[in-house]
mmCIF file of C-alpha atoms and ligand atoms in Angstrom:
data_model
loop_
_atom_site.group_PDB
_atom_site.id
_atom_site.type_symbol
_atom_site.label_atom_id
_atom_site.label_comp_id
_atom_site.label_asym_id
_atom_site.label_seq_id
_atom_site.Cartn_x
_atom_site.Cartn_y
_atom_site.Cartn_z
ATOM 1 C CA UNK P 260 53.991 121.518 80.558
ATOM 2 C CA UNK P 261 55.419 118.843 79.135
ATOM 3 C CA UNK P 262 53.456 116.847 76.422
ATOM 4 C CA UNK P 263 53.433 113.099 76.814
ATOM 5 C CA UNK P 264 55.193 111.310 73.963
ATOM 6 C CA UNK P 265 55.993 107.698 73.412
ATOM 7 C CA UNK P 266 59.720 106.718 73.091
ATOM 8 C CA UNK P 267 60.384 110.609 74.133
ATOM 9 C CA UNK P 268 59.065 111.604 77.113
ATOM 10 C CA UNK P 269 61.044 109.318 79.006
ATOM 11 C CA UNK P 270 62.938 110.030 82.344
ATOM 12 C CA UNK P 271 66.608 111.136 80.367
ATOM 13 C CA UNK P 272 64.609 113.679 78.403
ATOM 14 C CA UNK P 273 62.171 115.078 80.968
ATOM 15 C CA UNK P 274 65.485 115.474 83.352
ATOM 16 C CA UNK P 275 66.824 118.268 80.547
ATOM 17 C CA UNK P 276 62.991 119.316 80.165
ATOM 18 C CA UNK P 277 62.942 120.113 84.173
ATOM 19 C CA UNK P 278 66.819 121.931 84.034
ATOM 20 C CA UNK P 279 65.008 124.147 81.525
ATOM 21 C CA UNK P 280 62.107 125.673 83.518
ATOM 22 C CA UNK P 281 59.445 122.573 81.987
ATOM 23 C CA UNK P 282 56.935 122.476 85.287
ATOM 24 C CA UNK P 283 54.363 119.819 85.085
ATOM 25 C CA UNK P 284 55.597 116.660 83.005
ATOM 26 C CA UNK P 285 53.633 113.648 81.758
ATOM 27 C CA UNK P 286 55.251 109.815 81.179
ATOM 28 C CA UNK P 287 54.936 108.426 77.693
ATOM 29 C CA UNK P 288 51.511 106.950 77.262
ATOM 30 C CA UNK P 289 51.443 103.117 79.117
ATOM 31 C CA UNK P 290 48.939 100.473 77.914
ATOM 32 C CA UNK P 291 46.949 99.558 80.965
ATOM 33 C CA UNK P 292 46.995 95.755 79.714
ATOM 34 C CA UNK P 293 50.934 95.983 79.930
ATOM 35 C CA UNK P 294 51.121 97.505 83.564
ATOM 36 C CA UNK P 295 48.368 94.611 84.649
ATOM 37 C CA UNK P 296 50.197 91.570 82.742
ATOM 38 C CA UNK P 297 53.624 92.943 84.115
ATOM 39 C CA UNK P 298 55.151 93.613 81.015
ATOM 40 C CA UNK P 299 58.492 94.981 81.286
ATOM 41 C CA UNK P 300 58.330 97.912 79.017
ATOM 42 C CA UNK P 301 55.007 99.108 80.560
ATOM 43 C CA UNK P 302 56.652 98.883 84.139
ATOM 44 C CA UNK P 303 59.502 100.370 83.281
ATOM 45 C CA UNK P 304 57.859 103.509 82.133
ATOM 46 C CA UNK P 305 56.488 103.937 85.634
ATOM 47 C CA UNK P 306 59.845 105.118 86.731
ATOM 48 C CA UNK P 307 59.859 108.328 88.002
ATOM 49 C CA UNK P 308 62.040 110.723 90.090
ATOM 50 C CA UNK P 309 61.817 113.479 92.551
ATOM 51 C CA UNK P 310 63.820 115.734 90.921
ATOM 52 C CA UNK P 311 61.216 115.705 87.836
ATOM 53 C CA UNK P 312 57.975 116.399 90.079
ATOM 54 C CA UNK P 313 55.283 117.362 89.538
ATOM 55 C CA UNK P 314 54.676 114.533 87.257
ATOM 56 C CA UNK P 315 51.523 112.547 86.336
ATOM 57 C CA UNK P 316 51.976 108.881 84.714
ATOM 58 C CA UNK P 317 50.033 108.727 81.629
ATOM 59 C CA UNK P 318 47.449 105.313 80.881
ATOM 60 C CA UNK P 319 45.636 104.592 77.869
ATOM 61 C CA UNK P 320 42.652 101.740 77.586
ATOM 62 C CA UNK P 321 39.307 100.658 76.801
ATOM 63 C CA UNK P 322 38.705 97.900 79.212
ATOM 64 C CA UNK P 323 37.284 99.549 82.142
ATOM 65 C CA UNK P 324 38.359 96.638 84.574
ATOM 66 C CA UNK P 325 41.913 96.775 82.546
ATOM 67 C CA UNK P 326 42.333 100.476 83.191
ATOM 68 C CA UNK P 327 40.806 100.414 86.854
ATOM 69 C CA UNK P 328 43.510 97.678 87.910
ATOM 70 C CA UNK P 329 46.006 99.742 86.003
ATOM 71 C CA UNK P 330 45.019 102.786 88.244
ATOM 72 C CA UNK P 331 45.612 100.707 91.260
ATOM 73 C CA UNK P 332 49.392 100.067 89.808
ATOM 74 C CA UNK P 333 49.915 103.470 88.753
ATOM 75 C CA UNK P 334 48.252 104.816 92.199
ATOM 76 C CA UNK P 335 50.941 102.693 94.032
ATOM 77 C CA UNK P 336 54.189 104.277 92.156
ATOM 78 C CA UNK P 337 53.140 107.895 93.814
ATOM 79 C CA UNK P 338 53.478 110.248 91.208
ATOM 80 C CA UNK P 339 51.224 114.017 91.337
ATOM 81 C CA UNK P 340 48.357 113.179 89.152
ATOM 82 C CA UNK P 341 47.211 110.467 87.036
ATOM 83 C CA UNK P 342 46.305 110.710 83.194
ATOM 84 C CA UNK P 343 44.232 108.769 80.876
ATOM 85 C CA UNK P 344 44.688 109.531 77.273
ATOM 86 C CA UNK P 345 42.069 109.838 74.805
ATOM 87 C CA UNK P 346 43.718 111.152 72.272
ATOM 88 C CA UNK P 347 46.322 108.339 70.524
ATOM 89 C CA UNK P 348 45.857 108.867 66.940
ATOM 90 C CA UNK P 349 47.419 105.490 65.454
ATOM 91 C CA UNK P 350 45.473 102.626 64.177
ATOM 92 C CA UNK P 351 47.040 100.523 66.385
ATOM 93 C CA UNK P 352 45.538 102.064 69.794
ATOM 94 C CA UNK P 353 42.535 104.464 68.189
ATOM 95 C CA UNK P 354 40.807 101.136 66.249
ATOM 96 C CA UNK P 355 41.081 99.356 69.055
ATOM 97 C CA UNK P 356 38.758 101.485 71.042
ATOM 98 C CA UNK P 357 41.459 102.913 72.871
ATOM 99 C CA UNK P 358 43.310 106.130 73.008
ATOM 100 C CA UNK P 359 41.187 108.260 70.125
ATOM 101 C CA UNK P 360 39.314 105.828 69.452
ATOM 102 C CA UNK P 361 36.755 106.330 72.776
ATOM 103 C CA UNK P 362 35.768 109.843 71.451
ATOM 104 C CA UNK P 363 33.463 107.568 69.047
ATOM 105 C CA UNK P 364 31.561 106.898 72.122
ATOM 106 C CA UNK P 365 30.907 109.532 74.848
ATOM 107 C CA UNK P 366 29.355 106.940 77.227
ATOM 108 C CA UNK P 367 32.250 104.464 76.928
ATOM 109 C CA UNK P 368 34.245 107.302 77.865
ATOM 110 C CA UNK P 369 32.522 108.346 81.026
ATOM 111 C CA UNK P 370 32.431 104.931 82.573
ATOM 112 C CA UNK P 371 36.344 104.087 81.640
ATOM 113 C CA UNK P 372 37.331 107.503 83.246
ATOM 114 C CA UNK P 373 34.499 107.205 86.271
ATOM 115 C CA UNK P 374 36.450 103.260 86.899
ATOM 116 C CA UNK P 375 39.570 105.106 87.036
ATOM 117 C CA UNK P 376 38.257 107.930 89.352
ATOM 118 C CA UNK P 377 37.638 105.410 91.555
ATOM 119 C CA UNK P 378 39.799 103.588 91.537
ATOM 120 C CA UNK P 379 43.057 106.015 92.760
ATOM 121 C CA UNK P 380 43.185 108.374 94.898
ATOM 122 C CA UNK P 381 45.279 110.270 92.655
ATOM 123 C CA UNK P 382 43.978 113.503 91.213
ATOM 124 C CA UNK P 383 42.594 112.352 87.447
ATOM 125 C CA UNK P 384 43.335 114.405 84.358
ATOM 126 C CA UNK P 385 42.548 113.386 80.351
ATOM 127 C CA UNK P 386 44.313 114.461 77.604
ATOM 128 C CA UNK P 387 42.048 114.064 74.211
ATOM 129 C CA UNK P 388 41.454 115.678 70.826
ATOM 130 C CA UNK P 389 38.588 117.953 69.494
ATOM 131 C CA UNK P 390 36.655 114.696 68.162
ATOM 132 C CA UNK P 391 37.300 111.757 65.948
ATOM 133 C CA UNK P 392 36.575 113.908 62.855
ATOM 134 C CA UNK P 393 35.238 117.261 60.853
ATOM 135 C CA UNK P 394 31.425 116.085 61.742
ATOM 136 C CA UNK P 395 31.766 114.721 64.767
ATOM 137 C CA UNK P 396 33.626 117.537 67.191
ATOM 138 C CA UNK P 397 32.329 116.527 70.306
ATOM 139 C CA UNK P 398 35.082 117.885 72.659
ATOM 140 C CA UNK P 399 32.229 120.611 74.568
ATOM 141 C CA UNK P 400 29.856 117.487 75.391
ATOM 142 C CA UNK P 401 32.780 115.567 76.513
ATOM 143 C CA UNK P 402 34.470 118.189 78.717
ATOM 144 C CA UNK P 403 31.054 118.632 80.857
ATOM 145 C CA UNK P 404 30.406 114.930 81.317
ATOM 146 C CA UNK P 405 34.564 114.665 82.133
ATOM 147 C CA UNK P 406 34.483 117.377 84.648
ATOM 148 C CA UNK P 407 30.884 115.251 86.165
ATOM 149 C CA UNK P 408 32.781 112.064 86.273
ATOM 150 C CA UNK P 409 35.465 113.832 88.331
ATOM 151 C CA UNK P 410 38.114 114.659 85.824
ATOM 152 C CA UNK P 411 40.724 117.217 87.810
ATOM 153 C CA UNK P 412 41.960 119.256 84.590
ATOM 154 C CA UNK P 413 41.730 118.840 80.741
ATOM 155 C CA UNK P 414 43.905 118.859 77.838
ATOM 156 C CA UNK P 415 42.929 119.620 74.675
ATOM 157 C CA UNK P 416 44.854 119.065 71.391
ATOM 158 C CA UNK P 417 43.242 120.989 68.733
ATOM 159 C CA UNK P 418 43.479 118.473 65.943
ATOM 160 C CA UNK P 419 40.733 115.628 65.371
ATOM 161 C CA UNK P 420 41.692 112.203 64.993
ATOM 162 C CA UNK P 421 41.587 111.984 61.437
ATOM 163 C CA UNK P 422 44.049 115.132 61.309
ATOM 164 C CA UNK P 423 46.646 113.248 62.642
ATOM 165 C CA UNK P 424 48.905 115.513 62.797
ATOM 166 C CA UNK P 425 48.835 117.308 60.248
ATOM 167 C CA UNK P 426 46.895 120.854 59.520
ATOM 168 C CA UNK P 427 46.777 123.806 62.125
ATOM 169 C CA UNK P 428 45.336 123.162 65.664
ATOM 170 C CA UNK P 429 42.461 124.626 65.742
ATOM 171 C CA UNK P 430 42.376 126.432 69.307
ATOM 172 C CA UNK P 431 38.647 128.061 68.817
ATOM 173 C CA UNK P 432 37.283 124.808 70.583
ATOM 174 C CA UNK P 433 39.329 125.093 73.182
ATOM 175 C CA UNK P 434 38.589 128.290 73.934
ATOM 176 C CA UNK P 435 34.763 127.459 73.776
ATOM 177 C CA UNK P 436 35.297 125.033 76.216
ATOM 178 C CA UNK P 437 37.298 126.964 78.737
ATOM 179 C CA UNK P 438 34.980 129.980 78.551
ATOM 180 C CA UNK P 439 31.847 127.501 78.503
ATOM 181 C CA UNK P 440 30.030 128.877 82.169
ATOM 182 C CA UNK P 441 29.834 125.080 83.272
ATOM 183 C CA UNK P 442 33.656 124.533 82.888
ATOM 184 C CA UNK P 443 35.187 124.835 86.329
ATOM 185 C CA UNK P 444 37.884 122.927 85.818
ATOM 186 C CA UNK P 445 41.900 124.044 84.393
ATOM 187 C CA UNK P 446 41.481 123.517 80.363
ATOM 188 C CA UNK P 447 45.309 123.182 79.000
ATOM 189 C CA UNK P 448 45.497 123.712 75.432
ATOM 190 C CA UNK P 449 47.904 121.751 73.124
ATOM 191 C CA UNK P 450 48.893 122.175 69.708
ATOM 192 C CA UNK P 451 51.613 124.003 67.581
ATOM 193 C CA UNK P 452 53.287 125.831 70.294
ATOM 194 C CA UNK P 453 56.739 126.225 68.947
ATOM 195 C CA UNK P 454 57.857 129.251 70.275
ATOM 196 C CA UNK P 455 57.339 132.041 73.004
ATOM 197 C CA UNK P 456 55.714 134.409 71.096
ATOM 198 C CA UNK P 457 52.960 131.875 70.237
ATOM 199 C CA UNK P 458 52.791 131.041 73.449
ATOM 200 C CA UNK P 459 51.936 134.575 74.467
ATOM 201 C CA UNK P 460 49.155 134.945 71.750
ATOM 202 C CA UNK P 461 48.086 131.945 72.434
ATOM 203 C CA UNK P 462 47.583 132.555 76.319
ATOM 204 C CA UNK P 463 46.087 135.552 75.945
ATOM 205 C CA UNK P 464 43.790 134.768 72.904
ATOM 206 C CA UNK P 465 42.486 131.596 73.501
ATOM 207 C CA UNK P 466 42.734 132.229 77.351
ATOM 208 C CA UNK P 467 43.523 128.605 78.695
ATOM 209 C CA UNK P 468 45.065 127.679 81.650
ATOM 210 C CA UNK P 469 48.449 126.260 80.869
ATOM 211 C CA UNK P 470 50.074 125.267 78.009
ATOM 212 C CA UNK P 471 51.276 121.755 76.997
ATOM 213 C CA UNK P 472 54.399 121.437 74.600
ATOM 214 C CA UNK P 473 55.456 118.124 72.611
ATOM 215 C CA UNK P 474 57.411 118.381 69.703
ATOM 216 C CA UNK P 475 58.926 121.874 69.640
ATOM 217 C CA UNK P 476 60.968 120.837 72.747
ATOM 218 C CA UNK P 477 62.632 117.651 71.157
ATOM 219 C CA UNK P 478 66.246 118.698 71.010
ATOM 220 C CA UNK P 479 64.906 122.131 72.143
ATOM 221 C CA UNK P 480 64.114 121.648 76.183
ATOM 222 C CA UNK P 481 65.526 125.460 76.129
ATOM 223 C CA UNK P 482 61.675 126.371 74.653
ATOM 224 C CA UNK P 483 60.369 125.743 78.830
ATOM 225 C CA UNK P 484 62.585 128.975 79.994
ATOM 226 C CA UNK P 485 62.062 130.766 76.731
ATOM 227 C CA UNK P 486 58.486 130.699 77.043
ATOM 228 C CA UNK P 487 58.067 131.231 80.640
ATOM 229 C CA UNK P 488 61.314 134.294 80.270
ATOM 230 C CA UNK P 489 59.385 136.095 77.569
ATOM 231 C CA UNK P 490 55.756 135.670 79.451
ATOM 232 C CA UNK P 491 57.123 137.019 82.414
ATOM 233 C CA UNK P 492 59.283 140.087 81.104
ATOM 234 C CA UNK P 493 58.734 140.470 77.262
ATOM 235 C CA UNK P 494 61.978 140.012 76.483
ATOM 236 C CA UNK P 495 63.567 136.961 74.419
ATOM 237 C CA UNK P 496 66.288 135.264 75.958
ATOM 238 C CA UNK P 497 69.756 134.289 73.896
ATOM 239 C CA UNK P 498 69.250 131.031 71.875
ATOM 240 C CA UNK P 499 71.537 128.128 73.891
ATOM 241 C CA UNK P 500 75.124 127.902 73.027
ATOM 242 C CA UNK P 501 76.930 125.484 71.353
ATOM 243 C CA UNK P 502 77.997 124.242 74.943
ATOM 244 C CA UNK P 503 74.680 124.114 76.432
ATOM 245 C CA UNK P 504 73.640 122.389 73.055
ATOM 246 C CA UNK P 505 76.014 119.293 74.125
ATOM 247 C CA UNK P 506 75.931 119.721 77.825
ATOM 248 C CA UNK P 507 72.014 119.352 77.541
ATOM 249 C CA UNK P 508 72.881 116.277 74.781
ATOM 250 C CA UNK P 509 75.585 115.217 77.127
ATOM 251 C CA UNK P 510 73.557 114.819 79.798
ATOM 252 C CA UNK P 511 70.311 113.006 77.878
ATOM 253 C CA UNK P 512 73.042 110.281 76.370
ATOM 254 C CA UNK P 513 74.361 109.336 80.042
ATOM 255 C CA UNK P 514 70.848 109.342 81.302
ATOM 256 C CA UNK P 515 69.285 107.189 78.925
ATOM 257 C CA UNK P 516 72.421 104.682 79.666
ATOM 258 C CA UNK P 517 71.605 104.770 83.044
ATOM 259 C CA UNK P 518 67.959 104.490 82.451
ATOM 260 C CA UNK P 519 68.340 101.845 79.840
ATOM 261 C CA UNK P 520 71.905 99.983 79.678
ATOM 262 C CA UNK P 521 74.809 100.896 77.794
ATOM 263 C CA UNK P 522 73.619 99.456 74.207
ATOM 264 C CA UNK P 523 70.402 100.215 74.365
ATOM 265 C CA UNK P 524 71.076 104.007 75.923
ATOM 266 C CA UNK P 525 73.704 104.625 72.955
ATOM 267 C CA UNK P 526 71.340 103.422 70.562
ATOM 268 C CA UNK P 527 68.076 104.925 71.091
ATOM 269 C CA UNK P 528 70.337 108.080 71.594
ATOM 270 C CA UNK P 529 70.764 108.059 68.028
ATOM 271 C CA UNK P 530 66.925 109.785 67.090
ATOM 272 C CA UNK P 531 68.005 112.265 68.812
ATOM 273 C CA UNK P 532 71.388 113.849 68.149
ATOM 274 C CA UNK P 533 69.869 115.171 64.847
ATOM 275 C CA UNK P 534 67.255 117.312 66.713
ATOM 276 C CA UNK P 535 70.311 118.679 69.197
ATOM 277 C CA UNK P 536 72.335 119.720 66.571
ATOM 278 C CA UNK P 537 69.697 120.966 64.336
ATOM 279 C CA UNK P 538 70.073 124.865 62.747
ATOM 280 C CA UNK P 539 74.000 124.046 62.911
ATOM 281 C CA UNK P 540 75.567 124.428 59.746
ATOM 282 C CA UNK P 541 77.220 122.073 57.669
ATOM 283 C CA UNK P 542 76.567 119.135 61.105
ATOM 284 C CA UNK P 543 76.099 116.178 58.691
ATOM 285 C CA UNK P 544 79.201 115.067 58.892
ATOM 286 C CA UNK P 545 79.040 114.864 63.103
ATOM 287 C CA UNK P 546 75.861 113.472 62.628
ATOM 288 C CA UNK P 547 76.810 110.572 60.673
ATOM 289 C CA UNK P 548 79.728 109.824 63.023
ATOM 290 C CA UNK P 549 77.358 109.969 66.207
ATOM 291 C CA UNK P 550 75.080 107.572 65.088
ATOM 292 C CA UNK P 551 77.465 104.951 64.082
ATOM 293 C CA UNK P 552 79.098 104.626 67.099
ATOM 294 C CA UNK P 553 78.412 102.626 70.026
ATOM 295 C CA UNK P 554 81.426 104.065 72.108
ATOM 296 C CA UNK P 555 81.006 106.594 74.497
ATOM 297 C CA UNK P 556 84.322 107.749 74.162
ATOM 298 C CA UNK P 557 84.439 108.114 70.590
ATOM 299 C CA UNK P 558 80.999 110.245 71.161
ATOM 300 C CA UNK P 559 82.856 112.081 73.778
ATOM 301 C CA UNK P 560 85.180 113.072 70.929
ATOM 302 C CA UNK P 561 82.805 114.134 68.390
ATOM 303 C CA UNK P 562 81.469 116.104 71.344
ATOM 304 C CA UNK P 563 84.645 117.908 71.544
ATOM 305 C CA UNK P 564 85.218 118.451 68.115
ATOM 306 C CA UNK P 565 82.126 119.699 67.599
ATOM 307 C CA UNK P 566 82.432 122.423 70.394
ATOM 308 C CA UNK P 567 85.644 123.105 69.220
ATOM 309 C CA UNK P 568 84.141 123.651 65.589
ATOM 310 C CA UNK P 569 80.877 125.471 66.235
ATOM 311 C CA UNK P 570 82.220 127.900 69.339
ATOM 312 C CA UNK P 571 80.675 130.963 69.870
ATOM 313 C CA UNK P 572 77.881 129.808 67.226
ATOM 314 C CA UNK P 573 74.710 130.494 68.141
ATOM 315 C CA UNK P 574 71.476 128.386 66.923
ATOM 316 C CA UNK P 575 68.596 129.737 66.581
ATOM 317 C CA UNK P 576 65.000 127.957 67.693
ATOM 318 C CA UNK P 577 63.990 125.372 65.043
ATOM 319 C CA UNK P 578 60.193 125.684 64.142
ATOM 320 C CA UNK P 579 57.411 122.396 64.702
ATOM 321 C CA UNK P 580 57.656 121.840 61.168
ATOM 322 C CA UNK P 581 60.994 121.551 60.743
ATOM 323 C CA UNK P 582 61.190 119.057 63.453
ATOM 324 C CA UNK P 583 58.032 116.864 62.281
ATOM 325 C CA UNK P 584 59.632 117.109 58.723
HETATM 326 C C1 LIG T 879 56.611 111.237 68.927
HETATM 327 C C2 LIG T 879 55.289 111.573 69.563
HETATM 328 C C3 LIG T 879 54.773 110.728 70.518
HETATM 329 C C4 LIG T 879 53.560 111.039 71.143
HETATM 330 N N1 LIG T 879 53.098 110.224 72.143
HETATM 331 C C5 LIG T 879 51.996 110.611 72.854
HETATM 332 C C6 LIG T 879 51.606 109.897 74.036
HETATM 333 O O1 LIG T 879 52.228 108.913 74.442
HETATM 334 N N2 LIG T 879 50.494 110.342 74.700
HETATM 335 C C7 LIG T 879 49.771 111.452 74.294
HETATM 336 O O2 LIG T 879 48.781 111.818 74.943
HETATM 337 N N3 LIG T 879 50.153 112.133 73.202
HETATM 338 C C8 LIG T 879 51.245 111.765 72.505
HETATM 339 N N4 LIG T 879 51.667 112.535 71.455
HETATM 340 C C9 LIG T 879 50.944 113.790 71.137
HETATM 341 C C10 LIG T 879 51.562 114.963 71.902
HETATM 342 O O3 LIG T 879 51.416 114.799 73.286
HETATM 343 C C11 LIG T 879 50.904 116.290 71.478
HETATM 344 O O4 LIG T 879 49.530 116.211 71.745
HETATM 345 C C12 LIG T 879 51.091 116.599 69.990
HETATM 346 O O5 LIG T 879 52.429 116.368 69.594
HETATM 347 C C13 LIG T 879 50.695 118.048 69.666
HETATM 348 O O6 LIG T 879 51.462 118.956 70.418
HETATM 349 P P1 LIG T 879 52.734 119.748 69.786
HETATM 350 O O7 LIG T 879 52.240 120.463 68.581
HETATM 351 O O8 LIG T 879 53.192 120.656 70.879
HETATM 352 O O9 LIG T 879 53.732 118.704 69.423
HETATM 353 C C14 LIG T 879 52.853 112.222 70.786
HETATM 354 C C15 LIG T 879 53.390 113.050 69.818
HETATM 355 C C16 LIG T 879 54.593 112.760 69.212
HETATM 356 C C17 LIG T 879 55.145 113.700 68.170
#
């Protein structure tokens, strides 16, 4: 699956996710306050496709009238499943008893996600961390009273709040939870899964039932069909080539200008050639000239000269840290 991310996961990106064997994908988080005061930015994240399904449309609150209206909305927009994220690290959602912040109280939690069970007729998932901190890993107490409430499926990240992200996941909890007798429900298990042979100890050790990926697939949407290639025969399929490199780049840029306009498409492009190109050697120079353009010609021609330079080059897989460096 595909990880919910804000200012990633949008439609552009999750198309070259889906071309690359990605199966379920999730929106970028969307503040139920936005959807219900019909801000433009929070509707526009609603947008999805048919090509892309299944999809669920990710919400994040701590109002439960604000996130039960915001149901409603999302319920309306027909997408597979409906998530509500407890698991937004930043001050900005987590301290204001959103996102993270709800782990702090299990109770809270139970009536914001029961407001939003009722409220759609959409299957309900959550997406949340271990705990808030060290002390206070409460993830076994609030998968039982999720799956009570009428949660569908659960992803765990196996970080706390206070990690951030930073530190190993920790998938021990997880694997407590999904082999907990009273869980009935799928557990997914998120964290650190940057390539396929992690993905295969992963599955097998920790024994969850599907495996969510975020940041190893930015720039690297190949990671879908590598993983799901090497679970299925063993084997470890080519890295892309230079030309799937740019077709998959190609195709991101002239989504996100559809998606988004022109100027805005071009320029939010930017953040991401670097991940594309990443592993190539000696790419600064491209770099530079791709994100100081605002001509899709002229990035047409950097395309080509780039093939032209880097044919027949192969690049290999770049690891998490690399990318969150
Ligand atoms: C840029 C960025 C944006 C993120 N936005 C969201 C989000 O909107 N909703 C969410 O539940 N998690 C969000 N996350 C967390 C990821 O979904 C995921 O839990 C985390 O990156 C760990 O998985 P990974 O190691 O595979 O990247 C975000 C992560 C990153 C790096």
């Amino acid at each position: 699956m595909l990880a919910p991310m804000e200012d990633v996961s949008d439609p552009p990106f999750r198309a070259v996710c889906k071309d690359n064997g990605a199966h379920l994908m999730y929106t970028e988080f969307i503040s139920s306050e936005g959807l219900i005061r019909d801000a433009i930015k929070s509707k526009k994240k609603l947008d999805i496709f048919d090509y892309e399904k299944p999809v669920g449309i990710q919400i994040f609150g701590g109002d439960e009238e604000s996130l039960s209206l915001a149901a409603k909305i999302v319920d309306a927009t027909n997408p597979d499943l409906l998530d509500i994220n407890f698991g937004c690290p930043v001050k900005k959602v987590a301290c204001r008893g959103a996102g993270a912040g709800v782990l702090k109280d299990v109770p809270l939690m139970v009536r914001l996600t029961d407001a939003v069970v009722k409220s759609t007729s959409l299957p309900v998932t959550v997406k949340t961390r271990l705990g808030w901190d060290e002390n206070t890993k409460n993830i076994e107490e609030v998968a039982e009273r999720l799956q009570d409430v009428g949660v569908k499926a659960l992803t765990i990240h196996g970080r706390t709040r206070t990690q951030m992200y930073k530190g190993e996941a920790d998938w021990s909890l997880i694997a407590k939870v999904k082999n907990n007798p009273r869980t009935s429900i799928p557990i997914f298990g998120n964290g650190d899964i940057d390539s396929p042979q992690k993905a295969l100890e992963y599955k097998n050790r920790y024994g969850v039932d599907g495996l969510m990926i975020g940041r190893a697939a930015i720039g690297y949407p190949w990671i879908f069909r590598e993983i799901k290639h090497f679970l299925k025969t063993g084997e470890l399929l080519e890295p892309p080539t230079i030309d799937e490199r740019l077709d998959a780049c190609r195709k991101h840029l002239y989504g996100s200008v559809k998606w988004k306009g022109e100027k805005l498409g071009i320029l939010e492009m930017r953040c991401h050639y670097a991940s594309y190109l990443k592993g190539l050697s000696h790419v600064k120079e491209f770099r530079t000239r791709l994100v100081s353009t605002d001509s899709p010609a002229e990035i047409e021609d950097i395309f080509s000269s780039l093939l032209e330079h880097y044919t027949n080059g192969i690049i290999t897989q770049v690891q998490t840290a690399e990318i969150a460096a």
